[in-house]
């Protein structure tokens, strides 16, 4: 007799959804993928071919209704429906692993729903899929920081930089992504909160940006390269860079400088351990895409999420952090467009008038 | 209804055996680990605790007799019984994945047994577990070489260097390991054959060595550091280093130099993508043990072996290469002890008289 | 008969002045160091011991008066007197190599003096000692950028980060340094102008900072770690980091990202080509101080300055760039203290009222 | 009044001779280059253009006769005349810096001449120009080893590998170079003696090689790639690789493994601190030639040689080591051609009969 497995469904079978599906189907021994949903018939056809024994649904709500034995949902659909789908699953008492960002709007309602549901479903787990939290290198760096290796962390630098995609994909994508700071830097912001402490309170954000290769992004109030600086109360500062223009591949690196040392993650990116010596010099390749860099982390995420649901243990991080990350990401995106510095008081409320600011944002859009 | 899985048993639950067991149990979706054997009751107790639903045997032969549904065996027992256990499984018609080296004796009888069995079991797969053949970096390097990136490969350098183990483990181990060239360099020799071509014929070997940290190794005719040079017919040469004395961790690196370029694998070893900046400089850690470096390769090995058995496809490499590797490894070990260069003719026969040589070896032992 | 040599004097014999003196005395074959001045008798005693045949002066003006044959002056005195001493030498018709920064005040008068003097001394050379312009790695990167290797440069990241000096030196020094952005980042700003084009017009600057290890810096309106972002007209952005807190040594690195590639300078710092393998991993050391990183560049600077004076050739870069760098550095320093973003119009005038701003700065100081 | 300078002449103005000339002419403040000799009129014409005030001679002997004030000679002529020219200068009482190798013949007579001359010229300095002894990285590694950082050094690996030169230069050059082990590996052998101790006694050498790109080398009994292993008495072993076939540039690296750690020099070669990120990955360039790697070391050599002559201090290493290096290099070259292992007794005499061996060598040549 074998142990019971966690019965899991995936919502969304796009780029990341299909990967999550495969991870839960074959690389997560304690989970059983029982259903997937996607509004795209082609994606469901892929599922039929590749996910043996898994039921398919065109409609997410129908899946929730009909899969009576379902215990957990992984939400990997379009960013704009993350919050809505997560809330529906939460209300049904399911465990939820929601892809980042939780929302493209700083008024994140998922936490409220989760708190409400907790009174009924005391063992329910809801986490946001910040894949880097499961990456072996980031974990090693974090553990070293906690052990005191760099003294008190004070300065954080991080970048999420995608390989140039000349197909125009990113322009399409920008329509619904929430903008480059919400889509890309959300990872870096989450890392800043992780390394500086989940309870860090943002004090100010400022951002600037350009459209060096995709001027069409401006019509969606987005940029292809942007820089941000973030102050936290308590003497901590962060520097962010996000880009859609890297030539060599995905370049996601992070540095945490403390009073006694520094930890650097992936400041020398590489695909593997091969170096190529040729007449032009010595060369190494780097992963072309996010998944190439973080595949192992996604598999760890699937397994650890499964374990904490089955064993009723604490998830590796709390949902509140994901909300704070969305708030900072949205503020950076706003600063990027309006050119204004945005400030917060010590209990996290914006210091400037929201109204004024909205006007500035609207003007910028015109 | 799910696809049938390959029913697998593991022989030996030592350092590598227990890892193979876990890989087949949880990381190999198309395999089902049904039984394990070990002469060590403690190891079986570990299995009972960690391998849910898997039957345990103190006796390998009994396992082969009683497990009627068994389809494949992974042999990870002590090196000295590799050949014997492999032959028994081959004769029963099972697929076999045998840990390296196939044997500590150049007269390798496994191939003969396999060829004989093939007349009865035409779909039987027997491979030697050269884990580096499944490593992503080595595969990338090999693919690049085959694509012509470095011209014609001509000079090969490789090393297998273990972290210093002050416990005396390696002295104990040397009694049955076949010696450092057979135990460690067998990987490098296999790689040389892979990169130079499986049909490369060895022309000569010479070796020297020392006992820098473990003089007790001399009583087992072994050394803790050894250097070898190997000539192949057709203008190809190789340089080998094996050691039990590394301070920083496992250092296994390889370089293949061709007429137009060079490929280097792991000449800058690292555990992960973290760099530590501290008052003494910039530091990175490296894997302490072989498994830390090659864990992913072992999992790939398990999955690919399973797939080729289930689908009756060609295994990634032939058993004959493993025999050639043992022959070269044994010759290097002999040269290390006798101080003599050993030469082979173009059809692979030793040029020197075996008798003479045996005398030299015996004398060296005294 | 040998060619005439350029007769050179050095003003200031502190950390950099004494090095300049040695470079001109022994490593610059076409120059002859004839005199040095310093208000510090101990420094002059050092000169007497180490600079054979060189005359010493306690008073800079006296040196200018008495050294009739003097052709060129290197100004390496305290930052606050850079401009004044440079102007005196310019008025006497001497060639001038002035250490960075030209001034700690954005109203840089050196250029005016130089332009006036040019009508009399048409062959006079006046340059600011931006040592990185003479560094082989930066030059290689710049040449590669100019050759088109990275397309159009668009995003610049650079940092000047000093090793932690627990002696309190940096607090003392802050009193006269102009602040961390003027003292350290001036190099990075100059590089940004070099890589983006000398005529780049700054559009805005924003900065934030902390005192993580030296709270006493606040009394001099300074910080020990600061981050800045700078916009230039024409779709170019820069990210700066300056620090006095590095554990491992001097960490000055730069990245220039273009539409088709990126060039990185010193993102993997190292003292030399040695790697140390020990039980804690693999380690390399890095230069503890600025001079350890840029010694060769200073020697090249001395030789090229000498050559352009003797041969009446164009200096490698114009004085105007040094003024633009001071202006941006002062604006960043102001933003660091006031927390305000500072904006400039397309002809380089500040958009905000100077008066308002001065008030903010004064308030911040109190 | 300035200190007297060392009056220096250079013999030979080829690739290295012309560089030595420039170093002594402009980069060695305490030396004065007064004369150069070369049998090649074109080289002398170069000297007239580039070495202002330096006298030129077609005949070395004439230079020695006529330059009455000469104090030191740098011998950078063809390898075959190194010994002869050095002995003439020694007999005249001059200080001598002789390029490596001292000779292409193990019967090195320079030391005998030097010892004889010492009775007359007690302050005479004669050293062999092993440039790596003056390299900052090698010196740092050696100092770290001496400080005990790696315990007792036991295994040495080093390579001298030239960039492929398709012009056929190396074939021409092989005629007089003494062979690849004498020409290239002499550096590595000298380093082995430096790191293992100058008094290390060689026990055996074995070598193999191929002609992968230049089969014409065989007519000069040479190879384009060769591997050697060397045993020293006292439990020390070395592994050597020399090549004329590198694609990327000059690749000279060294590793010294001790009982407690390892030091690696230049195992990640680079021209400078620039990394290039482009669509094919991340690339760095490496020095194309020996001089690109060791320029600074040559300048240090010139300055330190000058200082030890002027100040009558101990030279950084003794001439006897250069003789030991030639002996090991010649033995490796012989083993490379004959295929025989060559053994030495504990006082350094060859164990095999010279006669037998000579026959083997002659046969191999035919």
Short mmCIF file of C-alpha atoms in Angstrom, two decimals, chain C residues 1-258:
data_model
loop_
_atom_site.label_atom_id
_atom_site.label_comp_id
_atom_site.label_asym_id
_atom_site.label_seq_id
_atom_site.Cartn_x
_atom_site.Cartn_y
_atom_site.Cartn_z
CA UNK C 1 72.41 63.72 -27.98
CA UNK C 2 69.08 62.79 -26.51
CA UNK C 3 65.67 64.35 -27.16
CA UNK C 4 64.55 67.10 -24.80
CA UNK C 5 62.37 65.92 -21.95
CA UNK C 6 59.23 67.55 -20.56
CA UNK C 7 60.06 69.36 -17.32
CA UNK C 8 57.38 68.47 -14.82
CA UNK C 9 56.44 69.45 -11.26
CA UNK C 10 54.00 67.78 -8.90
CA UNK C 11 51.76 69.72 -6.52
CA UNK C 12 50.79 67.63 -3.51
CA UNK C 13 52.58 64.51 -2.27
CA UNK C 14 49.80 62.66 -0.50
CA UNK C 15 48.60 59.20 -1.46
CA UNK C 16 48.27 59.89 -5.17
CA UNK C 17 50.77 62.75 -5.40
CA UNK C 18 53.67 60.59 -4.24
CA UNK C 19 52.73 57.95 -6.78
CA UNK C 20 52.53 60.49 -9.59
CA UNK C 21 55.94 61.74 -8.51
CA UNK C 22 57.46 58.27 -8.76
CA UNK C 23 55.78 57.60 -12.10
CA UNK C 24 57.12 60.81 -13.62
CA UNK C 25 60.51 60.33 -11.99
CA UNK C 26 61.22 56.77 -13.11
CA UNK C 27 58.50 55.36 -15.37
CA UNK C 28 58.09 58.18 -17.88
CA UNK C 29 61.17 58.21 -20.08
CA UNK C 30 60.26 61.41 -21.93
CA UNK C 31 59.59 63.42 -18.74
CA UNK C 32 61.94 64.89 -16.16
CA UNK C 33 60.54 65.56 -12.73
CA UNK C 34 62.26 68.74 -11.57
CA UNK C 35 60.24 69.95 -8.61
CA UNK C 36 57.52 69.03 -6.11
CA UNK C 37 55.52 71.11 -3.67
CA UNK C 38 53.64 70.22 -0.53
CA UNK C 39 52.56 72.21 2.52
CA UNK C 40 53.55 69.16 4.59
CA UNK C 41 57.22 69.03 5.63
CA UNK C 42 57.04 65.27 6.17
CA UNK C 43 55.98 64.78 2.60
CA UNK C 44 58.88 66.90 1.41
CA UNK C 45 61.25 64.83 3.53
CA UNK C 46 59.92 61.74 1.76
CA UNK C 47 60.63 63.48 -1.55
CA UNK C 48 64.18 64.26 -0.56
CA UNK C 49 64.77 60.59 0.24
CA UNK C 50 63.02 59.12 -2.78
CA UNK C 51 63.20 61.62 -5.62
CA UNK C 52 66.88 62.09 -6.30
CA UNK C 53 67.71 65.48 -7.80
CA UNK C 54 64.20 66.91 -7.48
CA UNK C 55 63.76 70.30 -5.81
CA UNK C 56 61.15 70.62 -3.04
CA UNK C 57 58.88 73.53 -2.10
CA UNK C 58 56.56 74.11 0.82
CA UNK C 59 54.73 76.69 -1.25
CA UNK C 60 53.08 75.97 -4.58
CA UNK C 61 53.20 79.62 -5.72
CA UNK C 62 56.88 79.87 -4.96
CA UNK C 63 57.52 76.76 -7.03
CA UNK C 64 55.67 78.27 -9.97
CA UNK C 65 57.67 81.50 -9.59
CA UNK C 66 61.12 79.98 -9.18
CA UNK C 67 61.05 77.06 -11.58
CA UNK C 68 61.66 79.03 -14.71
CA UNK C 69 62.10 76.01 -16.96
CA UNK C 70 58.94 74.29 -15.78
CA UNK C 71 56.66 73.15 -18.60
CA UNK C 72 53.97 71.09 -16.92
CA UNK C 73 52.32 70.65 -13.53
CA UNK C 74 50.51 67.65 -12.12
CA UNK C 75 48.00 68.74 -9.49
CA UNK C 76 47.45 66.06 -6.86
CA UNK C 77 46.80 68.25 -3.85
CA UNK C 78 43.65 68.29 -1.71
CA UNK C 79 40.49 68.39 -3.80
CA UNK C 80 39.46 71.82 -2.51
CA UNK C 81 42.50 73.52 -4.04
CA UNK C 82 42.46 71.66 -7.38
CA UNK C 83 40.74 74.45 -9.26
CA UNK C 84 42.75 77.29 -7.78
CA UNK C 85 46.13 75.64 -8.38
CA UNK C 86 45.13 74.58 -11.87
CA UNK C 87 44.10 78.10 -12.79
CA UNK C 88 47.41 79.54 -11.56
CA UNK C 89 49.36 77.07 -13.67
CA UNK C 90 47.13 77.70 -16.66
CA UNK C 91 47.70 81.41 -16.38
CA UNK C 92 51.46 80.84 -16.36
CA UNK C 93 51.06 78.93 -19.63
CA UNK C 94 51.95 75.52 -18.19
CA UNK C 95 50.48 72.23 -19.29
CA UNK C 96 48.28 70.83 -16.54
CA UNK C 97 47.26 67.33 -15.52
CA UNK C 98 44.76 67.86 -12.71
CA UNK C 99 43.60 65.00 -10.52
CA UNK C 100 39.87 64.34 -10.43
CA UNK C 101 37.55 65.97 -9.56
CA UNK C 102 38.34 69.34 -11.09
CA UNK C 103 36.24 70.90 -8.38
CA UNK C 104 33.65 70.11 -5.72
CA UNK C 105 31.48 72.91 -7.02
CA UNK C 106 29.45 72.74 -10.21
CA UNK C 107 30.55 76.27 -11.15
CA UNK C 108 33.82 75.07 -12.57
CA UNK C 109 36.07 77.99 -13.46
CA UNK C 110 39.01 76.03 -14.76
CA UNK C 111 37.56 75.78 -18.24
CA UNK C 112 37.06 79.54 -18.43
CA UNK C 113 40.65 80.12 -17.40
CA UNK C 114 41.86 77.55 -19.91
CA UNK C 115 39.90 79.12 -22.74
CA UNK C 116 41.27 82.53 -21.88
CA UNK C 117 44.84 81.26 -21.69
CA UNK C 118 44.53 79.45 -25.01
CA UNK C 119 44.61 82.75 -26.84
CA UNK C 120 48.12 83.26 -25.48
CA UNK C 121 49.36 79.68 -25.17
CA UNK C 122 47.95 77.98 -28.18
CA UNK C 123 49.72 74.66 -27.53
CA UNK C 124 48.76 74.42 -23.90
CA UNK C 125 47.25 71.09 -22.75
CA UNK C 126 44.98 70.85 -19.73
CA UNK C 127 43.39 67.53 -18.85
CA UNK C 128 41.67 66.00 -15.87
CA UNK C 129 43.24 62.79 -14.56
CA UNK C 130 40.48 60.32 -15.18
CA UNK C 131 42.71 57.33 -14.75
CA UNK C 132 40.23 54.81 -16.13
CA UNK C 133 40.46 56.44 -19.53
CA UNK C 134 44.01 55.10 -19.64
CA UNK C 135 43.19 51.61 -18.38
CA UNK C 136 43.77 48.84 -20.92
CA UNK C 137 40.48 47.08 -20.14
CA UNK C 138 38.32 50.19 -20.38
CA UNK C 139 40.07 51.16 -23.59
CA UNK C 140 39.50 47.75 -25.05
CA UNK C 141 35.82 47.91 -24.11
CA UNK C 142 35.46 51.39 -25.58
CA UNK C 143 37.17 50.38 -28.79
CA UNK C 144 34.90 47.33 -29.08
CA UNK C 145 31.84 49.51 -28.52
CA UNK C 146 32.99 51.97 -31.18
CA UNK C 147 33.51 49.11 -33.60
CA UNK C 148 29.80 48.34 -33.27
CA UNK C 149 30.11 45.16 -31.26
CA UNK C 150 27.16 45.95 -28.97
CA UNK C 151 25.02 48.03 -31.30
CA UNK C 152 23.85 51.34 -29.86
CA UNK C 153 24.81 51.74 -26.16
CA UNK C 154 21.73 52.46 -24.05
CA UNK C 155 22.13 51.31 -20.45
CA UNK C 156 25.18 51.95 -18.33
CA UNK C 157 25.95 50.52 -14.90
CA UNK C 158 29.05 51.39 -12.95
CA UNK C 159 30.29 51.33 -9.41
CA UNK C 160 33.23 52.67 -7.46
CA UNK C 161 33.38 50.84 -4.19
CA UNK C 162 36.23 51.22 -1.74
CA UNK C 163 37.38 48.65 0.74
CA UNK C 164 36.08 49.25 4.24
CA UNK C 165 38.61 51.30 6.17
CA UNK C 166 37.84 50.94 9.88
CA UNK C 167 40.38 53.65 10.77
CA UNK C 168 37.84 56.42 10.24
CA UNK C 169 39.85 57.81 7.33
CA UNK C 170 36.79 58.28 5.16
CA UNK C 171 35.01 60.39 7.76
CA UNK C 172 37.95 62.79 7.95
CA UNK C 173 38.23 62.81 4.22
CA UNK C 174 34.51 63.53 3.67
CA UNK C 175 34.94 67.02 5.01
CA UNK C 176 36.72 68.14 1.86
CA UNK C 177 35.97 65.47 -0.70
CA UNK C 178 32.77 66.96 -2.07
CA UNK C 179 30.83 63.86 -1.02
CA UNK C 180 30.81 60.26 -2.18
CA UNK C 181 29.22 60.96 -5.58
CA UNK C 182 31.78 63.69 -6.34
CA UNK C 183 34.71 61.75 -4.99
CA UNK C 184 33.97 58.20 -6.14
CA UNK C 185 31.25 58.24 -8.76
CA UNK C 186 32.93 61.01 -10.69
CA UNK C 187 34.88 58.22 -12.39
CA UNK C 188 31.71 56.36 -13.30
CA UNK C 189 30.06 59.54 -14.54
CA UNK C 190 33.06 60.29 -16.71
CA UNK C 191 32.88 56.76 -18.09
CA UNK C 192 29.17 57.19 -18.82
CA UNK C 193 29.96 60.32 -20.81
CA UNK C 194 32.80 58.53 -22.58
CA UNK C 195 30.66 55.55 -23.56
CA UNK C 196 27.46 57.50 -24.29
CA UNK C 197 29.30 60.31 -26.06
CA UNK C 198 30.97 63.40 -24.58
CA UNK C 199 28.08 65.58 -25.72
CA UNK C 200 25.41 63.63 -23.85
CA UNK C 201 23.09 65.99 -21.95
CA UNK C 202 21.89 64.93 -18.53
CA UNK C 203 18.10 65.01 -18.13
CA UNK C 204 17.62 64.02 -14.50
CA UNK C 205 19.33 62.51 -11.50
CA UNK C 206 17.94 60.83 -8.39
CA UNK C 207 19.87 59.36 -5.51
CA UNK C 208 19.41 57.60 -2.20
CA UNK C 209 21.89 56.51 0.42
CA UNK C 210 22.60 55.24 3.87
CA UNK C 211 25.29 55.27 6.52
CA UNK C 212 25.65 51.58 7.22
CA UNK C 213 29.04 51.66 8.90
CA UNK C 214 29.95 55.32 9.46
CA UNK C 215 27.03 57.35 10.85
CA UNK C 216 29.52 60.19 11.54
CA UNK C 217 29.50 60.90 7.80
CA UNK C 218 26.13 62.57 8.23
CA UNK C 219 27.70 65.56 9.86
CA UNK C 220 29.51 66.23 6.56
CA UNK C 221 26.32 65.60 4.58
CA UNK C 222 27.76 62.39 3.27
CA UNK C 223 26.85 58.71 3.17
CA UNK C 224 28.87 55.48 3.02
CA UNK C 225 26.69 53.75 0.45
CA UNK C 226 24.68 55.49 -2.24
CA UNK C 227 22.71 54.59 -5.33
CA UNK C 228 21.94 56.93 -8.19
CA UNK C 229 20.05 56.81 -11.45
CA UNK C 230 20.77 59.24 -14.26
CA UNK C 231 18.79 59.94 -17.42
CA UNK C 232 20.36 61.44 -20.50
CA UNK C 233 18.50 63.00 -23.37
CA UNK C 234 18.35 60.66 -26.31
CA UNK C 235 17.20 57.51 -24.56
CA UNK C 236 20.18 56.63 -22.40
CA UNK C 237 20.15 55.73 -18.74
CA UNK C 238 22.77 55.01 -16.10
CA UNK C 239 22.84 53.30 -12.75
CA UNK C 240 25.54 54.15 -10.19
CA UNK C 241 26.69 52.66 -6.94
CA UNK C 242 29.35 54.08 -4.66
CA UNK C 243 30.42 52.63 -1.36
CA UNK C 244 33.08 52.75 1.35
CA UNK C 245 32.16 49.32 2.71
CA UNK C 246 33.56 46.55 0.52
CA UNK C 247 34.97 43.62 2.46
CA UNK C 248 37.16 42.06 -0.18
CA UNK C 249 38.86 45.11 -1.67
CA UNK C 250 38.39 47.72 -4.32
CA UNK C 251 35.42 46.81 -6.50
CA UNK C 252 35.13 49.06 -9.50
CA UNK C 253 33.11 47.53 -12.27
CA UNK C 254 31.23 48.78 -15.29
CA UNK C 255 28.73 47.36 -17.74
CA UNK C 256 27.62 48.96 -20.98
CA UNK C 257 24.55 47.38 -22.53
CA UNK C 258 23.72 48.10 -26.11
#
